[in-house]
Amino acid sequence: MAVSVTVIAALTGGLAPLASASAAPSAPRTVPAKAAAPAAPAPDMEGVVTALNAAMAKGAPGAMARFAGPEGVQSRTVGVRDRVSKAPMEIGARFRIGSVSKTFSSVVLLQLVEEGKLELDAPVNRYLPGLLPDDRITVRHLLTHRSGLADYTNAMFSQTVPGFEAVRNRVFSYQELVGLSLAEPRTTEPGVAYKYSNTNFVVVGMLIEKLTGRPVADAYQQRIIKPLMLRQTSYVHPETRIRGTHARGYLHPDEAGAPLVDSTEQTVSWAQSAGAVISSPADLNTFTSALMRGRLLSPATLEAMTTVTPTDTTNTRFYGLGLRRYDLSCGTQVYGHTGTVQGYYTYAFSTRDGSRSLSAMANTSNRGEVNTVLGGTLEAAFCGKKPAAAPAARSAEPSARGAVSLPAERDLAERR
Ligand code: REY
């Protein structure tokens, strides 16, 4: 299976075979009767474990991944979820999902768009008068990271552990966080470039609260958590604990060789609607898959959410509306988000039809190599086993999988 997908991907220049997306209005007579779509490759769970072990070799105390597909669920764990008790990593454990929360916030805001409560291309200031210093910044600019609003977290965490300790018990208002951003120069003119910034999704949280008249926690609960029955998912800001069985998170200090800092308990008030959701691998599988199956948004809205622009020059990474797209080496495109919050790296992705999904986490952060190798779980899970030998025609190129394996998390690497 993996071979046939790879071959098709090669023929189409690395792009996924697009079923009928660009079909002409009347079917050309020369085209044979609809060919069966190539079956999805079975996940390479050995490859998943290799990636998880690599995360541990780079410094994660533990790691895990859960794949859900037509053949069922397969999950793997390595290492520990608690370095003191030595409790092993557990697939049901909860953890902080960081910016995967942005997809939750985006879903809520897009539902409000569907309900006619706001327009994507309207200025943010129409709904939050006087908040932003530029009436040209639109709601869509926030969701696509094209507002040019500086990311206040860059300065906040320029020194990793002191920065974290300074905020771990703090409770910020949204207004304070926006104030921190506006004290810095804006990074681009509105709309002209992608520049990842937590500020965008803080303002999204403000919009949600303004338009619903309720805390964002209620919106997540009523619109996502309850309908999808995500029992291990919560937004408990500013509570510092993670309830139930959870993985403890361990932050790597900047100084080489310094002991890890247990960063499990914190308010995550510095992120709120940009990154403070708690979840589990199973719930993240359900969430990304349900989103792609159209259980949360109409087809037209989902189309808008999955309409992407590149985030770097590799032509493998893209951003839509609060949603990433990664193009894997086998041509498969997956949608979801990554997350980094002190002590936790997360990946949560699904295929466009929602039939296959993968969630992965490692319980450490500020160690970019861990995040990079953890990304290898996507390649293994969605592309399956590497073909034994590359076809002759490709032999002059670097190994097919190696050449386009997920590069480092550029957004974070660029920023800090
Ligand atoms: C914040 C710093 C990362 C993390 C961030 N996360 O913006 C959002 C996301 C919610 O995109 C911290 N890094 C770390 C440093 C670097 O302190 N000096 O790696 O834990 O998920």
Short mmCIF file of C-alpha atoms and ligand atoms in Angstrom, two decimals:
data_model
loop_
_atom_site.label_atom_id
_atom_site.label_comp_id
_atom_site.label_asym_id
_atom_site.label_seq_id
_atom_site.Cartn_x
_atom_site.Cartn_y
_atom_site.Cartn_z
CA MET A 1 0.00 0.00 0.00
CA ALA A 2 2.65 2.46 1.05
CA VAL A 3 4.47 1.91 -2.22
CA SER A 4 1.47 2.73 -4.40
CA VAL A 5 0.76 5.92 -2.49
CA THR A 6 4.39 6.97 -2.77
CA VAL A 7 4.39 6.33 -6.50
CA ILE A 8 1.28 8.42 -7.04
CA ALA A 9 2.75 11.15 -4.88
CA ALA A 10 5.89 11.11 -7.01
CA LEU A 11 3.86 11.39 -10.21
CA THR A 12 1.96 14.33 -8.90
CA GLY A 13 5.04 16.13 -7.70
CA GLY A 14 4.54 15.25 -4.07
CA LEU A 15 0.97 16.45 -3.88
CA ALA A 16 -1.73 14.21 -2.54
CA PRO A 17 -3.91 12.69 -5.24
CA LEU A 18 -6.87 15.04 -5.18
CA ALA A 19 -9.94 12.88 -5.65
CA SER A 20 -12.32 15.02 -7.66
CA ALA A 21 -11.61 18.47 -6.34
CA SER A 22 -10.68 19.90 -9.72
CA ALA A 23 -12.93 17.79 -11.93
CA ALA A 24 -14.19 19.55 -15.06
CA PRO A 25 -17.95 20.23 -15.19
CA SER A 26 -18.53 17.37 -17.64
CA ALA A 27 -16.43 14.24 -17.23
CA PRO A 28 -13.96 13.75 -20.12
CA ARG A 29 -14.80 10.54 -22.02
CA THR A 30 -11.20 9.32 -22.06
CA VAL A 31 -11.02 9.06 -18.30
CA PRO A 32 -11.67 5.49 -17.16
CA ALA A 33 -14.48 4.77 -14.73
CA LYS A 34 -13.66 6.15 -11.32
CA ALA A 35 -10.62 4.32 -10.04
CA ALA A 36 -10.80 3.09 -6.48
CA ALA A 37 -9.03 5.49 -4.14
CA PRO A 38 -5.74 3.99 -2.99
CA ALA A 39 -6.20 2.38 0.40
CA ALA A 40 -4.57 4.22 3.26
CA PRO A 41 -1.35 2.59 4.43
CA ALA A 42 -1.44 0.81 7.76
CA PRO A 43 0.25 2.89 10.46
CA ASP A 44 3.86 1.96 11.11
CA MET A 45 3.63 1.59 14.88
CA GLU A 46 7.28 0.49 15.09
CA GLY A 47 8.15 3.79 13.45
CA VAL A 48 5.93 5.58 15.96
CA VAL A 49 7.82 3.93 18.82
CA THR A 50 11.14 4.85 17.21
CA ALA A 51 10.02 8.49 17.18
CA LEU A 52 8.84 8.32 20.81
CA ASN A 53 12.13 6.73 21.88
CA ALA A 54 14.00 9.43 19.98
CA ALA A 55 12.06 12.04 21.99
CA MET A 56 13.27 10.35 25.17
CA ALA A 57 16.83 10.14 23.87
CA LYS A 58 16.70 13.92 23.29
CA GLY A 59 15.57 14.55 26.87
CA ALA A 60 11.85 13.85 27.33
CA PRO A 61 11.04 11.86 30.49
CA GLY A 62 8.20 10.19 28.59
CA ALA A 63 6.17 10.31 25.39
CA MET A 64 3.09 8.75 23.85
CA ALA A 65 1.06 8.58 20.66
CA ARG A 66 -2.43 7.35 19.82
CA PHE A 67 -3.54 6.56 16.28
CA ALA A 68 -7.20 6.08 15.37
CA GLY A 69 -8.14 4.74 11.95
CA PRO A 70 -10.57 2.48 10.15
CA GLU A 71 -8.90 -0.59 11.66
CA GLY A 72 -9.25 0.74 15.18
CA VAL A 73 -7.02 2.40 17.71
CA GLN A 74 -3.35 1.77 18.34
CA SER A 75 -1.38 3.54 20.99
CA ARG A 76 2.15 3.47 22.36
CA THR A 77 3.77 4.94 25.44
CA VAL A 78 7.39 5.20 26.54
CA GLY A 79 9.07 6.48 29.71
CA VAL A 80 7.40 8.04 32.70
CA ARG A 81 4.61 10.47 33.38
CA ASP A 82 6.09 11.29 36.79
CA ARG A 83 9.85 11.36 37.39
CA VAL A 84 9.49 11.09 41.17
CA SER A 85 6.99 8.24 41.49
CA LYS A 86 8.32 6.68 38.25
CA ALA A 87 4.71 6.06 37.18
CA PRO A 88 4.86 4.99 33.55
CA MET A 89 3.44 7.19 30.80
CA GLU A 90 -0.21 6.31 30.38
CA ILE A 91 -2.26 6.74 27.23
CA GLY A 92 -5.26 7.98 29.22
CA ALA A 93 -3.24 10.67 30.97
CA ARG A 94 -4.24 14.30 30.60
CA PHE A 95 -1.79 17.06 29.75
CA ARG A 96 -1.61 20.68 28.64
CA ILE A 97 -2.14 20.91 24.88
CA GLY A 98 -0.82 24.48 24.41
CA SER A 99 -1.72 25.93 21.06
CA VAL A 100 -3.91 23.05 19.97
CA SER A 101 -6.28 25.24 22.02
CA LYS A 102 -6.16 27.70 19.11
CA THR A 103 -8.15 25.24 16.99
CA PHE A 104 -10.77 25.06 19.76
CA SER A 105 -10.98 28.88 19.81
CA SER A 106 -11.18 29.03 16.05
CA VAL A 107 -14.04 26.51 15.94
CA VAL A 108 -16.01 28.56 18.46
CA LEU A 109 -15.43 31.82 16.61
CA LEU A 110 -16.31 30.25 13.25
CA GLN A 111 -19.55 28.91 14.73
CA LEU A 112 -20.35 32.47 15.78
CA VAL A 113 -19.66 33.56 12.20
CA GLU A 114 -22.10 30.88 11.00
CA GLU A 115 -24.67 32.23 13.45
CA GLY A 116 -24.29 35.68 11.92
CA LYS A 117 -22.79 37.19 15.07
CA LEU A 118 -19.69 38.47 13.27
CA GLU A 119 -18.06 38.64 9.86
CA LEU A 120 -14.65 37.23 9.06
CA ASP A 121 -13.59 40.21 6.99
CA ALA A 122 -14.90 42.87 9.33
CA PRO A 123 -12.50 44.96 11.43
CA VAL A 124 -11.91 43.61 14.93
CA ASN A 125 -12.66 47.11 16.22
CA ARG A 126 -16.25 46.83 15.00
CA TYR A 127 -16.85 44.30 17.79
CA LEU A 128 -14.27 45.53 20.31
CA PRO A 129 -14.32 49.30 19.71
CA GLY A 130 -10.98 50.98 20.19
CA LEU A 131 -9.15 47.78 21.20
CA LEU A 132 -6.65 47.75 18.34
CA PRO A 133 -4.72 50.75 17.04
CA ASP A 134 -5.56 49.93 13.40
CA ASP A 135 -9.06 49.55 11.93
CA ARG A 136 -7.63 47.55 9.04
CA ILE A 137 -7.02 44.49 11.24
CA THR A 138 -9.80 42.01 10.54
CA VAL A 139 -11.08 38.91 12.28
CA ARG A 140 -9.58 36.78 9.49
CA HIS A 141 -6.18 38.40 10.08
CA LEU A 142 -6.31 37.11 13.67
CA LEU A 143 -7.22 33.56 12.67
CA THR A 144 -4.51 33.43 9.98
CA HIS A 145 -1.76 35.13 12.07
CA ARG A 146 -1.62 38.05 9.67
CA SER A 147 -2.56 40.90 12.00
CA GLY A 148 0.99 42.05 12.66
CA LEU A 149 0.25 42.20 16.40
CA ALA A 150 3.49 41.40 18.22
CA ASP A 151 3.67 38.18 20.23
CA TYR A 152 4.10 39.38 23.84
CA THR A 153 5.26 35.87 24.88
CA ASN A 154 8.62 36.32 23.13
CA ALA A 155 9.70 38.91 25.69
CA MET A 156 7.90 37.12 28.53
CA PHE A 157 9.90 33.92 28.01
CA SER A 158 13.20 35.33 26.71
CA GLN A 159 14.65 33.70 29.83
CA THR A 160 12.90 30.39 30.09
CA VAL A 161 12.75 29.45 33.78
CA PRO A 162 12.68 32.98 35.30
CA GLY A 163 10.06 33.92 32.70
CA PHE A 164 7.97 30.91 33.61
CA GLU A 165 8.30 31.42 37.38
CA ALA A 166 7.25 35.05 36.98
CA VAL A 167 3.92 34.06 35.44
CA ARG A 168 3.13 30.56 36.65
CA ASN A 169 0.76 31.81 39.35
CA ARG A 170 -0.29 35.04 37.73
CA VAL A 171 -3.78 35.83 36.51
CA PHE A 172 -3.86 38.22 33.57
CA SER A 173 -6.86 39.91 32.06
CA TYR A 174 -7.12 39.68 28.29
CA GLN A 175 -6.75 43.46 28.21
CA GLU A 176 -3.40 43.24 30.02
CA LEU A 177 -2.07 40.70 27.52
CA VAL A 178 -3.14 42.82 24.56
CA GLY A 179 -1.52 45.80 26.31
CA LEU A 180 1.79 43.92 26.46
CA SER A 181 1.59 43.30 22.72
CA LEU A 182 0.65 46.88 21.85
CA ALA A 183 3.63 48.17 23.86
CA GLU A 184 5.80 46.57 21.17
CA PRO A 185 6.07 47.63 17.54
CA ARG A 186 3.78 45.78 15.20
CA THR A 187 5.57 43.19 13.07
CA THR A 188 3.83 43.68 9.70
CA GLU A 189 1.15 45.74 8.03
CA PRO A 190 -2.25 44.05 8.44
CA GLY A 191 -2.73 41.15 6.07
CA VAL A 192 0.64 41.12 4.36
CA ALA A 193 2.46 38.24 6.02
CA TYR A 194 2.05 35.21 8.27
CA LYS A 195 3.66 35.86 11.64
CA TYR A 196 2.64 33.48 14.41
CA SER A 197 1.49 35.41 17.46
CA ASN A 198 -0.36 34.35 20.60
CA THR A 199 -1.86 37.85 20.70
CA ASN A 200 -4.15 36.95 17.80
CA PHE A 201 -5.86 34.21 19.75
CA VAL A 202 -6.07 36.29 22.91
CA VAL A 203 -8.12 38.74 20.85
CA VAL A 204 -10.15 35.79 19.50
CA GLY A 205 -10.94 34.93 23.13
CA MET A 206 -12.04 38.51 23.75
CA LEU A 207 -14.32 38.34 20.71
CA ILE A 208 -15.87 35.09 21.93
CA GLU A 209 -16.53 36.56 25.37
CA LYS A 210 -17.93 39.79 23.91
CA LEU A 211 -20.24 38.05 21.46
CA THR A 212 -21.48 35.31 23.78
CA GLY A 213 -21.48 37.38 26.97
CA ARG A 214 -19.91 34.39 28.75
CA PRO A 215 -16.39 33.15 29.61
CA VAL A 216 -14.60 31.19 26.86
CA ALA A 217 -14.76 28.13 29.14
CA ASP A 218 -18.54 28.00 28.61
CA ALA A 219 -18.19 28.23 24.85
CA TYR A 220 -15.66 25.37 24.73
CA GLN A 221 -17.91 23.32 26.98
CA GLN A 222 -21.19 23.89 25.17
CA ARG A 223 -19.92 23.92 21.60
CA ILE A 224 -17.13 21.30 21.60
CA ILE A 225 -16.52 19.38 24.82
CA LYS A 226 -20.14 18.39 25.53
CA PRO A 227 -21.28 17.56 21.98
CA LEU A 228 -18.17 15.44 21.34
CA MET A 229 -18.26 13.97 24.88
CA LEU A 230 -14.61 14.85 25.52
CA ARG A 231 -14.51 13.68 29.13
CA GLN A 232 -10.82 14.37 29.69
CA THR A 233 -10.86 17.83 28.18
CA SER A 234 -11.23 20.99 30.22
CA TYR A 235 -10.49 24.66 30.41
CA VAL A 236 -10.04 25.53 34.07
CA HIS A 237 -8.25 28.90 33.94
CA PRO A 238 -6.95 30.09 36.35
CA GLU A 239 -6.89 26.83 38.31
CA THR A 240 -3.31 25.55 38.41
CA ARG A 241 -3.88 21.82 38.85
CA ILE A 242 -4.58 19.17 36.24
CA ARG A 243 -7.29 16.92 37.61
CA GLY A 244 -7.37 13.15 37.24
CA THR A 245 -4.56 10.97 35.94
CA HIS A 246 -2.14 13.26 34.17
CA ALA A 247 1.40 13.48 32.90
CA ARG A 248 3.64 15.82 34.85
CA GLY A 249 5.42 18.34 32.65
CA TYR A 250 9.15 19.05 32.83
CA LEU A 251 10.68 22.22 31.50
CA HIS A 252 14.26 22.24 30.22
CA PRO A 253 16.16 25.28 31.53
CA ASP A 254 18.25 27.20 28.98
CA GLU A 255 21.47 26.30 30.81
CA ALA A 256 22.93 23.02 29.57
CA GLY A 257 22.91 20.30 32.21
CA ALA A 258 20.63 22.19 34.65
CA PRO A 259 18.00 19.99 36.29
CA LEU A 260 14.52 19.84 34.77
CA VAL A 261 11.87 22.09 36.36
CA ASP A 262 8.53 20.46 37.18
CA SER A 263 6.15 22.88 35.47
CA THR A 264 2.93 20.89 35.81
CA GLU A 265 1.02 23.38 37.96
CA GLN A 266 0.47 26.81 36.48
CA THR A 267 -2.44 29.10 35.60
CA VAL A 268 -1.49 29.30 31.89
CA SER A 269 -3.09 32.71 32.21
CA TRP A 270 -0.39 34.05 29.90
CA ALA A 271 -2.07 32.07 27.09
CA GLN A 272 -5.76 31.51 27.96
CA SER A 273 -7.69 31.14 24.68
CA ALA A 274 -4.34 30.90 22.84
CA GLY A 275 -3.18 27.84 24.78
CA ALA A 276 -4.73 26.82 28.12
CA VAL A 277 -6.84 23.75 27.27
CA ILE A 278 -6.13 20.40 28.99
CA SER A 279 -6.90 17.18 27.10
CA SER A 280 -5.87 13.58 26.44
CA PRO A 281 -4.75 11.63 23.37
CA ALA A 282 -8.16 9.99 22.87
CA ASP A 283 -10.02 13.29 23.15
CA LEU A 284 -7.64 14.96 20.71
CA ASN A 285 -8.17 12.12 18.21
CA THR A 286 -11.92 12.59 18.58
CA PHE A 287 -11.68 16.37 18.27
CA THR A 288 -9.52 16.57 15.13
CA SER A 289 -11.39 13.75 13.46
CA ALA A 290 -14.85 15.16 14.28
CA LEU A 291 -13.77 18.57 13.06
CA MET A 292 -12.66 17.16 9.73
CA ARG A 293 -15.80 15.03 9.41
CA GLY A 294 -17.87 18.21 9.62
CA ARG A 295 -19.40 17.60 13.03
CA LEU A 296 -18.55 21.07 14.31
CA LEU A 297 -18.73 23.31 11.24
CA SER A 298 -20.64 23.50 7.96
CA PRO A 299 -18.88 22.30 4.80
CA ALA A 300 -18.40 25.88 3.61
CA THR A 301 -16.87 26.99 6.91
CA LEU A 302 -14.63 23.94 7.01
CA GLU A 303 -13.52 24.77 3.49
CA ALA A 304 -12.59 28.27 4.67
CA MET A 305 -10.79 26.86 7.72
CA THR A 306 -8.74 24.45 5.59
CA THR A 307 -7.83 27.03 2.95
CA VAL A 308 -4.18 27.59 3.71
CA THR A 309 -1.11 29.65 2.92
CA PRO A 310 2.52 28.57 3.49
CA THR A 311 4.18 29.30 6.82
CA ASP A 312 7.71 28.69 5.58
CA THR A 313 9.63 27.92 2.41
CA THR A 314 9.61 24.12 2.68
CA ASN A 315 6.26 23.88 0.87
CA THR A 316 5.19 21.29 3.43
CA ARG A 317 3.70 23.54 6.11
CA PHE A 318 0.65 25.73 5.87
CA TYR A 319 -1.86 27.61 8.04
CA GLY A 320 -5.60 28.09 7.55
CA LEU A 321 -7.94 29.52 10.18
CA GLY A 322 -6.53 28.40 13.53
CA LEU A 323 -5.46 25.19 11.81
CA ARG A 324 -2.19 23.88 10.40
CA ARG A 325 -1.76 21.66 7.35
CA TYR A 326 1.32 19.47 7.05
CA ASP A 327 2.08 17.74 3.77
CA LEU A 328 3.80 14.46 4.54
CA SER A 329 6.43 12.69 2.44
CA CYS A 330 3.88 10.18 1.09
CA GLY A 331 1.67 13.00 -0.22
CA THR A 332 -0.91 12.74 2.56
CA GLN A 333 -2.08 16.05 3.92
CA VAL A 334 -2.99 16.27 7.59
CA TYR A 335 -4.75 19.06 9.45
CA GLY A 336 -4.50 19.98 13.09
CA HIS A 337 -2.24 21.95 15.39
CA THR A 338 0.94 21.74 17.40
CA GLY A 339 1.27 22.92 20.98
CA THR A 340 4.04 24.02 23.29
CA VAL A 341 3.40 24.94 26.87
CA GLN A 342 6.00 24.62 29.62
CA GLY A 343 6.57 20.90 30.11
CA TYR A 344 4.55 19.62 27.16
CA TYR A 345 4.90 19.27 23.39
CA THR A 346 1.77 18.16 21.51
CA TYR A 347 0.78 17.19 17.96
CA ALA A 348 -2.90 16.61 17.07
CA PHE A 349 -3.66 15.94 13.40
CA SER A 350 -6.22 14.21 11.18
CA THR A 351 -6.62 13.46 7.51
CA ARG A 352 -9.02 15.75 5.64
CA ASP A 353 -11.77 13.12 5.65
CA GLY A 354 -11.36 12.54 9.39
CA SER A 355 -10.82 8.81 8.91
CA ARG A 356 -7.34 8.73 10.46
CA SER A 357 -5.99 10.81 13.33
CA LEU A 358 -2.86 10.94 15.45
CA SER A 359 -2.17 12.61 18.77
CA ALA A 360 1.31 12.65 20.25
CA MET A 361 2.88 14.28 23.28
CA ALA A 362 6.19 14.42 25.10
CA ASN A 363 6.27 15.71 28.66
CA THR A 364 8.98 18.28 28.23
CA SER A 365 9.59 21.55 26.39
CA ASN A 366 12.22 24.17 25.58
CA ARG A 367 14.11 21.37 23.87
CA GLY A 368 13.43 21.83 20.16
CA GLU A 369 15.03 18.51 19.17
CA VAL A 370 12.38 16.67 21.18
CA ASN A 371 9.63 18.48 19.33
CA THR A 372 11.24 17.75 15.97
CA VAL A 373 11.61 14.02 16.52
CA LEU A 374 8.14 13.78 18.04
CA GLY A 375 6.87 15.04 14.68
CA GLY A 376 8.21 11.77 13.25
CA THR A 377 5.12 10.07 14.71
CA LEU A 378 3.05 11.77 11.99
CA GLU A 379 5.16 10.36 9.16
CA ALA A 380 5.11 6.86 10.64
CA ALA A 381 1.41 6.88 11.48
CA PHE A 382 0.02 8.38 8.30
CA CYS A 383 2.57 7.20 5.70
CA GLY A 384 3.10 3.68 7.05
CA LYS A 385 6.22 1.62 6.63
CA LYS A 386 8.95 3.04 4.49
CA PRO A 387 9.32 1.11 1.21
CA ALA A 388 12.24 -1.32 1.47
CA ALA A 389 14.14 0.23 -1.44
CA ALA A 390 13.63 3.44 -3.36
CA PRO A 391 12.60 2.99 -7.02
CA ALA A 392 15.52 3.39 -9.45
CA ALA A 393 14.12 6.60 -10.93
CA ARG A 394 14.40 8.27 -7.57
CA SER A 395 17.77 6.86 -6.62
CA ALA A 396 19.60 10.09 -7.43
CA GLU A 397 17.51 11.92 -4.87
CA PRO A 398 18.01 11.76 -1.14
CA SER A 399 15.95 8.99 0.48
CA ALA A 400 12.31 9.77 -0.21
CA ARG A 401 11.19 9.79 3.41
CA GLY A 402 14.30 11.42 4.79
CA ALA A 403 14.23 14.27 2.28
CA VAL A 404 10.88 15.58 3.38
CA SER A 405 10.59 14.32 6.92
CA LEU A 406 9.10 17.03 9.08
CA PRO A 407 11.65 19.73 9.72
CA ALA A 408 12.04 21.44 13.04
CA GLU A 409 9.07 23.36 14.38
CA ARG A 410 9.98 26.44 12.42
CA ASP A 411 7.52 28.78 13.98
CA LEU A 412 8.97 28.25 17.40
CA ALA A 413 12.54 27.98 16.19
CA GLU A 414 12.21 31.27 14.35
CA ARG A 415 10.81 32.97 17.38
CA ARG A 416 13.11 31.82 20.10
C1 REY B 1 5.79 29.77 25.10
C2 REY B 1 7.14 29.50 25.64
C3 REY B 1 5.45 28.94 23.89
C4 REY B 1 7.41 28.07 25.92
C5 REY B 1 4.17 29.39 23.21
N1 REY B 1 3.22 28.47 23.22
O1 REY B 1 4.03 30.46 22.68
C6 REY B 1 2.01 28.64 22.51
C7 REY B 1 2.05 27.57 21.42
C8 REY B 1 0.83 28.54 23.42
O2 REY B 1 2.36 27.93 20.28
C9 REY B 1 8.77 27.78 26.51
N2 REY B 1 9.85 28.40 25.79
C10 REY B 1 8.88 26.28 26.49
C11 REY B 1 10.67 29.31 26.34
C12 REY B 1 11.76 29.80 25.43
O3 REY B 1 10.54 29.71 27.47
N3 REY B 1 12.68 30.69 26.06
O4 REY B 1 9.46 25.73 25.53
O5 REY B 1 8.30 25.66 27.38
O6 REY B 1 1.78 26.40 21.74
#
